[in-house]
Every structure is written in C-alpha cells, then in structure tokens.
Amino acid sequence: MNNWLSPRILVALALAFVGAVFAGQMVGPAERILVVFVSMLIALFVAANPDDHDDAPANVLDSSAANAQQMPALSSHPQLQAFIDASADAILMVENVRVSAANQVALRLLGNNIVGQNVRMAFRHAGAIERLSDPDADHSGHPIRLTGIGQKNQLWDMRIQAMGPAQKIVHLADRSGTQAAEKMRVDFVANASHELLTPLAAIKGFIETLDDPAAGDDAATRSRFLAIMATETNRMQALVRDLMSLSRIEAEKYDPPQTPVDFANIIMETVDHLRNSQKDRGADIAVDITSDLPPVMGDAGQLRQLASNILNNAMKYGRAGTPVSVSLTPSRSGAMINFAVADVGDGIAPEHLPRLTERFYRVDSGRSRLVGGTGLGLSLVKHIVDRHRGHLEIRSTLGKGTTVSILLPVAHS
C-alpha cells in the first residue's frame, strides 16, 4: 500500500484537521496557532510511530479507529510541554480523567500539584468536572463559562477537544477583561441616559408649568423658569459635545498624533481666555512656563481641550481667592514636558483617586452638577493623554488641594 495513504498517516491528517477546526472556533490568533501546533505535533507523533505497518487493513475507517485506540499518551511526547508552555492561556492535557500535563499558566491557576490528579480534585468546579468526566460528552459548540476559579470575579471560557479515546486538550481563556468591558459599556449607556433624562425631565416640568395660564401670566416666574430651562439645555449640549469628543478620541487611540505642536502657546491661550471670561477666578491663575520649550507631538485641538478641562476643574473646585498654579517644565531627561495644575481646596479622599478618570464618576455629584460638570472631563483628559502616549498623575491631600500632572513626549527633530 502507498505510504502516503497508510492508515496511520490518515489518522494523523484527521487529527491535524480536527485541531485546525478547533482552533478556528477560538477567539485569539495566538490560541489558534498554538492549538494547530499541538494538533500537528500529535499528528506527527502518530504518523511517525515505528510500530506502524504498511500492510494495515484496507478499510480506512476501521484501521483509523484501531490506530486511534493505540495512540500513545499525549503527555509522553518530549516536545509537547514546550508547545503548551508557549501559550499565555491555561492549557492542560487530560487522559483517563486525570491531568497528565499542564503549562505554567494552568499550574498557577489550579495549583502546582494538579498533574496526576483526577479532574475532580484539579478543577473543583461542577461544570468542568461533568464535561471532563463524561467520555461521551459533545465538546463542540460554545465554550463552557466558568466562575470561581482563580481570583474573585474572574471569568473563564473552557474549551475541550477530544484527541483520542479518553485523551483531551483543555484550554482556559481568561475573559474577565471582556466581562469588565461589557459591564463598563452597559454602565456607560445607563449613566449617559440618566444624565440626559435628568435635564429633559426638568425642562418638561417647566414647560408644563408655563403652559398653565395662571403661571404664564407671572412674568417673573416665567423668566426664572426660562433661565433654568436654558441652563439645563446648555448642560445637555455640553454633555453631548463631551460624548462626541470622547467617541472621536477613542476612535483615534491607536493613531498617535504626528504633528509638532507648541504646547506652551496653547497653555497661554487657554489661560488668557479664562482670565477674560472668568474675571473673579481668572485673576487667581499663576503661570510658570520654562522658556524655549520644544514642541510636543500632538493634536492641537485635543491639547486645547485637555488644558481647558484641567484648568476649569482647578478653578471650580479650588477655594475662591486661592491661587491656581500652572507650570510647564521639561522633565529630567528632557524627553518629556511636564504640565502641572495645582489648586488649594478641599482635596480628594485617597479611595476616590483611582476612579477619577472613569466616565461619569463624581466625588460629589451635587457639587459637580452645580458647577456645570458633565462627569466626563477627566475621562476625556485620560484618553487624550493615552493617545499622545503620555502619562497622567493625580495627587491630592484632604483639606489642602489637588495637583494634576501630565507628561507629554517632545517632538523629535
């Protein structure tokens, strides 16, 4: 019989094909490549077995089944461990309901002593144990969603591929980040809807009141209500503008700016505008800009938005009559420019600092709305800094005030 059509070669090709199909179901390209490699390794292991005989039965299906039953343990191949260790996800080999091999990620996740253990001891998860213990289980289709493995709130997708009688490859992919991103998306939609509905409800209420002939005849009441309606409309406009800006910045986050920009000039333009538009508080701005600073590689419009947001926050939340200190200086290495704005005010408690750049996160919701905040200012700042490949740091002391520092890379000549 032709060696290329020998039953063992056919079994090897079948195993490689199954592995490729399995890889096609997986989410990440790295996992696909890994599973194809493992499948090919197993296939070559079967094909190269010296016990193969060319005079195998002519019935391909029968001979394939016989060879599959005689396939050696997956874990016995000397290069298999190196292949599975290459994965950033947890990979295990299960043979006869026992873990026969595991990569370092799996050992860290499930325990260093899982190799040799029954799957009931290794996984301690009812859903995983049921699927791995059942020799007739159908492993096709969607992955099994697992919780309670690893750290609290971690979420895992488990995929199983049968590679022979009682032999299986188990792949565990951490989907906690995906779940967190989905939760953030849901929360964002809910928060944005709430932020828009609140002023809309107020406007609707005032319209209904003004529609009352008795109220409509009172010029003072009508004027007061119309002023409130205008304020609420401005709030909605500001919110929609910030949402649109955030969407544009996120769409460009993988496309860093390529234009040299005079950031010092942008800072001075922003300061001059605030001094002219906010006479009382604008007079409190103190500026210290190092001369002859190099330009930064940036988007001028976004950098204006960044400077305006940070300066406005300092003026709003700092105590009236206290200085708002603005500085622009080179970093120690000279490769970055440091933009810092410090206010003197109530400060922010440490537990709030990590969440300040979250969308719609407010330390004091009532005060934020009172001063006209949309809840998106620092989120916009963070996304702009990220796009510019910079670094944002917020330091605050209760009762003293807050300092926002931003490092931006200089433009290379």
Short mmCIF file of C-alpha atoms in Angstrom, two decimals:
data_model
loop_
_atom_site.label_atom_id
_atom_site.label_comp_id
_atom_site.label_asym_id
_atom_site.label_seq_id
_atom_site.Cartn_x
_atom_site.Cartn_y
_atom_site.Cartn_z
CA MET A 1 0.00 0.00 0.00
CA ASN A 2 1.21 3.55 -0.79
CA ASN A 3 2.88 5.02 2.33
CA TRP A 4 1.12 8.34 1.80
CA LEU A 5 -2.24 6.58 2.08
CA SER A 6 -1.35 4.38 5.04
CA PRO A 7 -4.00 4.30 7.77
CA ARG A 8 -1.68 5.88 10.32
CA ILE A 9 -0.99 8.80 8.00
CA LEU A 10 -4.75 9.22 7.52
CA VAL A 11 -5.25 9.23 11.28
CA ALA A 12 -2.53 11.86 11.60
CA LEU A 13 -4.17 14.04 8.96
CA ALA A 14 -7.53 13.60 10.64
CA LEU A 15 -6.09 14.71 13.97
CA ALA A 16 -4.45 17.74 12.39
CA PHE A 17 -7.73 18.64 10.70
CA VAL A 18 -9.68 18.32 13.96
CA GLY A 19 -7.15 20.57 15.67
CA ALA A 20 -7.44 23.17 12.92
CA VAL A 21 -11.23 23.17 13.19
CA PHE A 22 -10.95 23.51 16.96
CA ALA A 23 -8.53 26.40 16.55
CA GLY A 24 -10.92 28.13 14.17
CA GLN A 25 -13.51 28.27 16.94
CA MET A 26 -11.16 30.10 19.29
CA VAL A 27 -11.12 33.82 19.90
CA GLY A 28 -7.47 34.88 19.68
CA PRO A 29 -4.98 34.25 16.86
CA ALA A 30 -2.32 33.15 19.35
CA GLU A 31 -4.57 30.41 20.69
CA ARG A 32 -5.44 29.28 17.15
CA ILE A 33 -1.78 28.95 16.23
CA LEU A 34 -0.99 27.09 19.44
CA VAL A 35 -3.76 24.54 19.01
CA VAL A 36 -2.78 23.91 15.39
CA PHE A 37 0.82 23.33 16.52
CA VAL A 38 -0.25 20.94 19.27
CA SER A 39 -2.54 19.10 16.87
CA MET A 40 0.21 18.82 14.28
CA LEU A 41 2.63 17.59 16.93
CA ILE A 42 0.22 14.86 17.97
CA ALA A 43 -0.46 14.02 14.34
CA LEU A 44 3.26 13.68 13.62
CA PHE A 45 3.61 11.58 16.76
CA VAL A 46 1.01 9.18 15.40
CA ALA A 47 2.39 9.21 11.87
CA ALA A 48 5.98 8.57 12.96
CA ASN A 49 5.19 5.71 15.32
CA PRO A 50 7.63 2.94 14.41
CA ASP A 51 5.06 0.25 15.17
CA ASP A 52 3.09 1.22 12.11
CA HIS A 53 2.79 -1.44 9.41
CA ASP A 54 2.17 -0.73 5.78
CA ASP A 55 0.04 -3.83 5.39
CA ALA A 56 -2.77 -2.37 7.51
CA PRO A 57 -6.37 -3.33 6.68
CA ALA A 58 -7.79 -1.76 3.60
CA ASN A 59 -10.87 -0.46 5.42
CA VAL A 60 -9.72 3.05 6.23
CA LEU A 61 -12.36 3.78 8.85
CA ASP A 62 -11.68 0.56 10.75
CA SER A 63 -7.92 0.98 10.61
CA SER A 64 -8.18 4.65 11.64
CA ALA A 65 -10.20 3.71 14.68
CA ALA A 66 -7.74 0.95 15.57
CA ASN A 67 -4.77 3.29 15.27
CA ALA A 68 -6.52 5.98 17.31
CA GLN A 69 -7.07 3.46 20.09
CA GLN A 70 -3.36 2.58 20.01
CA MET A 71 -2.25 6.23 20.10
CA PRO A 72 0.36 6.79 22.83
CA ALA A 73 -0.26 9.14 25.74
CA LEU A 74 -0.21 12.77 24.61
CA SER A 75 2.00 13.79 27.52
CA SER A 76 4.75 11.33 26.51
CA HIS A 77 5.93 13.41 23.57
CA PRO A 78 9.18 15.18 24.61
CA GLN A 79 8.32 18.48 22.87
CA LEU A 80 4.69 18.75 23.92
CA GLN A 81 5.42 20.61 27.17
CA ALA A 82 7.37 23.28 25.29
CA PHE A 83 4.45 23.80 22.93
CA ILE A 84 1.81 24.23 25.62
CA ASP A 85 4.12 26.43 27.74
CA ALA A 86 4.18 28.89 24.83
CA SER A 87 0.56 29.86 25.47
CA ALA A 88 -0.47 32.84 27.57
CA ASP A 89 -3.63 30.91 28.46
CA ALA A 90 -4.02 27.81 30.61
CA ILE A 91 -3.56 24.56 28.62
CA LEU A 92 -3.96 21.10 30.14
CA MET A 93 -3.85 17.51 28.87
CA VAL A 94 -6.39 15.14 30.40
CA GLU A 95 -6.01 11.38 29.95
CA ASN A 96 -8.31 8.84 31.56
CA VAL A 97 -9.92 11.60 33.67
CA ARG A 98 -6.52 12.62 35.09
CA VAL A 99 -4.41 15.67 34.33
CA SER A 100 -1.35 14.35 32.50
CA ALA A 101 0.30 17.67 31.58
CA ALA A 102 -0.23 21.38 32.21
CA ASN A 103 1.55 24.57 31.28
CA GLN A 104 2.79 27.10 33.81
CA VAL A 105 -0.32 29.28 33.49
CA ALA A 106 -2.54 26.33 34.38
CA LEU A 107 -0.31 25.40 37.32
CA ARG A 108 -0.51 28.93 38.71
CA LEU A 109 -4.27 28.94 38.25
CA LEU A 110 -5.21 25.49 39.54
CA GLY A 111 -2.24 24.54 41.71
CA ASN A 112 1.28 23.20 41.25
CA ASN A 113 0.25 19.65 42.17
CA ILE A 114 -2.55 19.10 39.65
CA VAL A 115 -0.53 16.88 37.28
CA GLY A 116 -1.54 13.31 38.05
CA GLN A 117 -4.70 14.35 39.88
CA ASN A 118 -8.22 13.33 38.98
CA VAL A 119 -10.08 16.20 37.30
CA ARG A 120 -12.43 16.33 40.30
CA MET A 121 -9.51 17.35 42.51
CA ALA A 122 -7.80 19.55 39.93
CA PHE A 123 -10.78 21.69 38.92
CA ARG A 124 -13.23 21.62 41.85
CA HIS A 125 -15.84 23.10 39.53
CA ALA A 126 -19.04 21.13 38.87
CA GLY A 127 -19.46 22.21 35.25
CA ALA A 128 -15.86 21.48 34.30
CA ILE A 129 -15.82 18.14 36.14
CA GLU A 130 -19.01 16.96 34.45
CA ARG A 131 -17.73 17.67 30.94
CA LEU A 132 -14.25 16.25 31.55
CA SER A 133 -15.50 13.10 33.28
CA ASP A 134 -18.02 12.15 30.59
CA PRO A 135 -16.30 10.19 27.79
CA ASP A 136 -19.34 10.67 25.53
CA ALA A 137 -19.70 14.44 26.05
CA ASP A 138 -20.07 16.56 22.92
CA HIS A 139 -17.36 19.22 23.13
CA SER A 140 -18.38 21.13 20.01
CA GLY A 141 -20.15 24.47 20.08
CA HIS A 142 -19.80 27.27 22.58
CA PRO A 143 -17.22 27.19 25.37
CA ILE A 144 -18.17 26.44 28.96
CA ARG A 145 -18.29 29.61 31.05
CA LEU A 146 -16.57 29.09 34.41
CA THR A 147 -16.50 31.25 37.53
CA GLY A 148 -15.00 30.57 40.93
CA ILE A 149 -11.60 29.56 39.51
CA GLY A 150 -8.62 31.75 40.28
CA GLN A 151 -9.21 35.15 41.79
CA LYS A 152 -12.54 36.59 42.81
CA ASN A 153 -14.72 37.78 39.91
CA GLN A 154 -12.53 36.07 37.29
CA LEU A 155 -14.39 34.60 34.34
CA TRP A 156 -13.06 31.78 32.17
CA ASP A 157 -14.04 30.17 28.87
CA MET A 158 -13.17 26.45 28.83
CA ARG A 159 -12.86 24.65 25.51
CA ILE A 160 -12.27 20.91 25.30
CA GLN A 161 -11.01 18.98 22.31
CA ALA A 162 -11.01 15.19 22.30
CA MET A 163 -7.79 13.94 20.68
CA GLY A 164 -8.32 10.22 21.14
CA PRO A 165 -10.00 7.74 23.46
CA ALA A 166 -10.00 9.29 26.94
CA GLN A 167 -7.49 11.94 25.78
CA LYS A 168 -8.42 15.61 25.75
CA ILE A 169 -6.87 19.04 25.39
CA VAL A 170 -8.36 21.66 27.74
CA HIS A 171 -7.98 25.37 27.02
CA LEU A 172 -8.90 28.00 29.62
CA ALA A 173 -9.05 31.61 28.41
CA ASP A 174 -9.46 34.47 30.87
CA ARG A 175 -12.46 36.52 29.79
CA SER A 176 -12.57 38.75 32.90
CA GLY A 177 -11.43 41.76 30.88
CA THR A 178 -14.15 41.19 28.30
CA GLN A 179 -16.76 40.94 31.03
CA ALA A 180 -15.46 44.11 32.69
CA ALA A 181 -15.53 45.95 29.36
CA GLU A 182 -19.11 44.81 28.75
CA LYS A 183 -20.11 45.99 32.23
CA MET A 184 -18.46 49.35 31.58
CA ARG A 185 -20.37 49.65 28.30
CA VAL A 186 -23.69 48.85 29.98
CA ASP A 187 -22.93 51.26 32.84
CA PHE A 188 -21.91 53.93 30.36
CA VAL A 189 -25.17 53.68 28.42
CA ALA A 190 -27.18 53.73 31.65
CA ASN A 191 -25.25 56.72 33.04
CA ALA A 192 -25.42 58.67 29.78
CA SER A 193 -29.16 58.04 29.56
CA HIS A 194 -29.61 59.21 33.15
CA GLU A 195 -27.52 62.33 32.59
CA LEU A 196 -29.65 63.27 29.57
CA LEU A 197 -33.00 62.33 31.09
CA THR A 198 -32.47 64.43 34.23
CA PRO A 199 -32.36 67.82 32.45
CA LEU A 200 -35.01 66.69 29.97
CA ALA A 201 -37.37 65.87 32.83
CA ALA A 202 -36.70 69.29 34.38
CA ILE A 203 -37.35 71.07 31.09
CA LYS A 204 -40.55 69.10 30.52
CA GLY A 205 -41.76 70.02 34.01
CA PHE A 206 -41.12 73.72 33.45
CA ILE A 207 -42.86 73.63 30.06
CA GLU A 208 -45.92 72.08 31.67
CA THR A 209 -45.85 74.73 34.40
CA LEU A 210 -45.54 77.55 31.89
CA ASP A 211 -48.41 76.06 29.95
CA ASP A 212 -50.62 76.74 32.96
CA PRO A 213 -52.37 80.07 32.25
CA ALA A 214 -52.00 81.14 35.88
CA ALA A 215 -48.24 80.64 35.88
CA GLY A 216 -47.86 82.01 32.41
CA ASP A 217 -49.22 85.39 33.47
CA ASP A 218 -46.45 85.82 36.07
CA ALA A 219 -43.59 87.46 34.18
CA ALA A 220 -41.05 86.91 36.97
CA THR A 221 -41.88 83.20 37.27
CA ARG A 222 -41.79 82.78 33.50
CA SER A 223 -38.41 84.48 33.28
CA ARG A 224 -36.96 82.36 36.12
CA PHE A 225 -38.23 79.12 34.57
CA LEU A 226 -36.92 80.04 31.13
CA ALA A 227 -33.49 80.75 32.63
CA ILE A 228 -33.46 77.33 34.31
CA MET A 229 -34.53 75.69 31.05
CA ALA A 230 -31.69 77.44 29.24
CA THR A 231 -29.22 76.20 31.88
CA GLU A 232 -30.47 72.61 31.56
CA THR A 233 -30.30 72.84 27.76
CA ASN A 234 -26.70 74.06 27.99
CA ARG A 235 -25.93 71.09 30.26
CA MET A 236 -27.28 68.68 27.65
CA GLN A 237 -25.33 70.40 24.89
CA ALA A 238 -22.11 70.18 26.92
CA LEU A 239 -22.75 66.51 27.67
CA VAL A 240 -23.41 65.66 24.02
CA ARG A 241 -20.27 67.58 22.96
CA ASP A 242 -18.17 65.66 25.50
CA LEU A 243 -19.68 62.34 24.41
CA MET A 244 -18.88 63.10 20.77
CA SER A 245 -15.34 64.18 21.69
CA LEU A 246 -14.81 61.02 23.71
CA SER A 247 -16.02 58.90 20.80
CA ARG A 248 -13.64 60.62 18.35
CA ILE A 249 -10.65 60.30 20.70
CA GLU A 250 -11.34 56.61 21.32
CA ALA A 251 -11.60 56.01 17.57
CA GLU A 252 -8.10 57.51 17.14
CA LYS A 253 -6.41 55.98 20.19
CA TYR A 254 -4.20 53.68 18.07
CA ASP A 255 -3.22 56.54 15.78
CA PRO A 256 -0.79 58.80 17.71
CA PRO A 257 -0.51 62.42 16.52
CA GLN A 258 2.34 63.17 14.11
CA THR A 259 2.35 66.99 14.15
CA PRO A 260 4.71 69.14 16.27
CA VAL A 261 2.63 71.49 18.44
CA ASP A 262 3.68 74.48 20.56
CA PHE A 263 2.06 73.35 23.81
CA ALA A 264 3.31 76.41 25.72
CA ASN A 265 1.38 78.64 23.34
CA ILE A 266 -1.77 76.53 23.82
CA ILE A 267 -1.45 76.86 27.61
CA MET A 268 -1.10 80.65 27.41
CA GLU A 269 -4.06 80.96 25.01
CA THR A 270 -6.20 78.89 27.41
CA VAL A 271 -5.10 80.94 30.43
CA ASP A 272 -5.80 84.24 28.64
CA HIS A 273 -9.27 83.04 27.65
CA LEU A 274 -10.12 82.03 31.23
CA ARG A 275 -8.76 85.28 32.65
CA ASN A 276 -11.02 87.23 30.30
CA SER A 277 -14.11 85.04 30.63
CA GLN A 278 -13.97 84.42 34.39
CA LYS A 279 -12.89 87.73 35.86
CA ASP A 280 -13.09 86.80 39.56
CA ARG A 281 -11.42 83.38 39.43
CA GLY A 282 -9.30 84.08 36.36
CA ALA A 283 -7.24 86.57 38.31
CA ASP A 284 -6.09 83.73 40.60
CA ILE A 285 -4.20 81.90 37.84
CA ALA A 286 -0.42 81.99 38.28
CA VAL A 287 1.69 80.76 35.34
CA ASP A 288 5.28 79.47 35.30
CA ILE A 289 6.43 78.31 31.86
CA THR A 290 10.06 77.49 31.10
CA SER A 291 11.29 79.46 28.10
CA ASP A 292 12.30 77.84 24.81
CA LEU A 293 10.48 74.58 25.43
CA PRO A 294 10.49 72.17 22.47
CA PRO A 295 7.17 71.36 20.80
CA VAL A 296 5.28 68.19 21.61
CA MET A 297 3.98 65.72 19.06
CA GLY A 298 0.28 66.33 19.36
CA ASP A 299 -3.21 67.15 18.19
CA ALA A 300 -3.67 70.88 18.83
CA GLY A 301 -7.45 70.68 19.25
CA GLN A 302 -7.26 67.84 21.75
CA LEU A 303 -4.45 69.52 23.71
CA ARG A 304 -6.58 72.68 23.99
CA GLN A 305 -9.42 70.54 25.31
CA LEU A 306 -7.06 68.89 27.80
CA ALA A 307 -5.70 72.21 29.09
CA SER A 308 -9.17 73.75 29.33
CA ASN A 309 -10.61 70.79 31.27
CA ILE A 310 -7.81 70.69 33.83
CA LEU A 311 -7.72 74.45 34.37
CA ASN A 312 -11.50 74.69 34.64
CA ASN A 313 -11.55 71.90 37.23
CA ALA A 314 -8.93 73.67 39.34
CA MET A 315 -10.87 76.93 39.19
CA LYS A 316 -14.18 75.28 40.03
CA TYR A 317 -13.05 73.06 42.90
CA GLY A 318 -10.33 75.24 44.41
CA ARG A 319 -11.35 77.74 47.09
CA ALA A 320 -12.29 81.20 45.85
CA GLY A 321 -9.42 83.65 46.14
CA THR A 322 -6.74 80.94 46.33
CA PRO A 323 -4.12 80.54 43.60
CA VAL A 324 -4.39 78.15 40.68
CA SER A 325 -0.77 77.34 39.88
CA VAL A 326 0.07 76.38 36.29
CA SER A 327 3.54 75.18 35.29
CA LEU A 328 5.09 73.83 32.12
CA THR A 329 8.63 72.49 32.52
CA PRO A 330 10.94 69.94 30.88
CA SER A 331 11.31 66.53 32.50
CA ARG A 332 14.66 65.50 33.99
CA SER A 333 15.55 63.52 30.88
CA GLY A 334 14.38 66.25 28.53
CA ALA A 335 12.36 63.71 26.55
CA MET A 336 9.04 64.85 28.04
CA ILE A 337 7.29 68.08 29.00
CA ASN A 338 5.55 68.24 32.38
CA PHE A 339 2.26 70.18 32.55
CA ALA A 340 1.01 70.61 36.12
CA VAL A 341 -2.00 72.42 37.59
CA ALA A 342 -2.42 72.76 41.36
CA ASP A 343 -5.33 74.18 43.33
CA VAL A 344 -5.91 74.94 47.00
CA GLY A 345 -9.15 73.37 48.13
CA ASP A 346 -10.90 70.57 49.96
CA GLY A 347 -8.85 67.86 48.25
CA ILE A 348 -9.97 64.35 47.34
CA ALA A 349 -10.00 61.27 49.57
CA PRO A 350 -7.50 58.55 48.54
CA GLU A 351 -10.21 55.96 47.80
CA HIS A 352 -11.61 58.18 45.03
CA LEU A 353 -8.34 58.85 43.19
CA PRO A 354 -8.16 55.59 41.16
CA ARG A 355 -11.67 56.16 39.79
CA LEU A 356 -11.50 59.84 38.88
CA THR A 357 -10.96 59.13 35.17
CA GLU A 358 -13.97 56.80 34.91
CA ARG A 359 -16.84 58.14 32.84
CA PHE A 360 -19.48 59.92 34.94
CA TYR A 361 -17.62 59.23 38.18
CA ARG A 362 -18.12 62.10 40.61
CA VAL A 363 -16.73 62.52 44.11
CA ASP A 364 -19.58 64.92 44.92
CA SER A 365 -22.40 64.59 42.38
CA GLY A 366 -24.38 67.55 43.66
CA ARG A 367 -21.43 69.93 43.60
CA SER A 368 -20.27 68.71 40.20
CA ARG A 369 -23.65 69.42 38.63
CA LEU A 370 -23.88 72.74 40.46
CA VAL A 371 -20.66 73.97 38.85
CA GLY A 372 -21.71 72.64 35.44
CA GLY A 373 -19.65 69.46 35.23
CA THR A 374 -20.65 66.68 32.81
CA GLY A 375 -18.74 63.92 34.62
CA LEU A 376 -16.63 63.27 31.52
CA GLY A 377 -13.86 65.87 31.87
CA LEU A 378 -11.11 63.73 33.39
CA SER A 379 -12.11 60.75 31.27
CA LEU A 380 -11.53 62.92 28.21
CA VAL A 381 -8.18 64.05 29.64
CA LYS A 382 -7.07 60.45 30.22
CA HIS A 383 -8.00 59.37 26.70
CA ILE A 384 -6.19 62.37 25.19
CA VAL A 385 -3.08 61.64 27.27
CA ASP A 386 -3.19 57.97 26.25
CA ARG A 387 -3.47 58.85 22.58
CA HIS A 388 -0.47 61.17 22.93
CA ARG A 389 1.50 58.35 24.62
CA GLY A 390 1.80 60.46 27.76
CA HIS A 391 1.29 59.88 31.48
CA LEU A 392 -1.39 61.29 33.82
CA GLU A 393 -0.98 61.53 37.58
CA ILE A 394 -3.42 62.99 40.13
CA ARG A 395 -2.23 63.72 43.67
CA SER A 396 -4.47 65.13 46.37
CA THR A 397 -4.46 65.85 50.10
CA LEU A 398 -7.67 66.33 52.04
CA GLY A 399 -8.01 69.90 53.25
CA LYS A 400 -5.11 71.13 51.11
CA GLY A 401 -5.86 70.64 47.44
CA THR A 402 -5.16 68.69 44.27
CA THR A 403 -2.38 68.62 41.69
CA VAL A 404 -2.82 67.16 38.20
CA SER A 405 0.41 66.39 36.33
CA ILE A 406 0.74 65.32 32.71
CA LEU A 407 3.89 64.21 30.90
CA LEU A 408 3.88 64.50 27.10
CA PRO A 409 6.70 63.37 24.79
CA VAL A 410 8.52 66.11 22.90
CA ALA A 411 8.57 66.13 19.11
CA HIS A 412 11.76 64.68 17.65
CA SER A 413 13.52 66.82 15.10
#
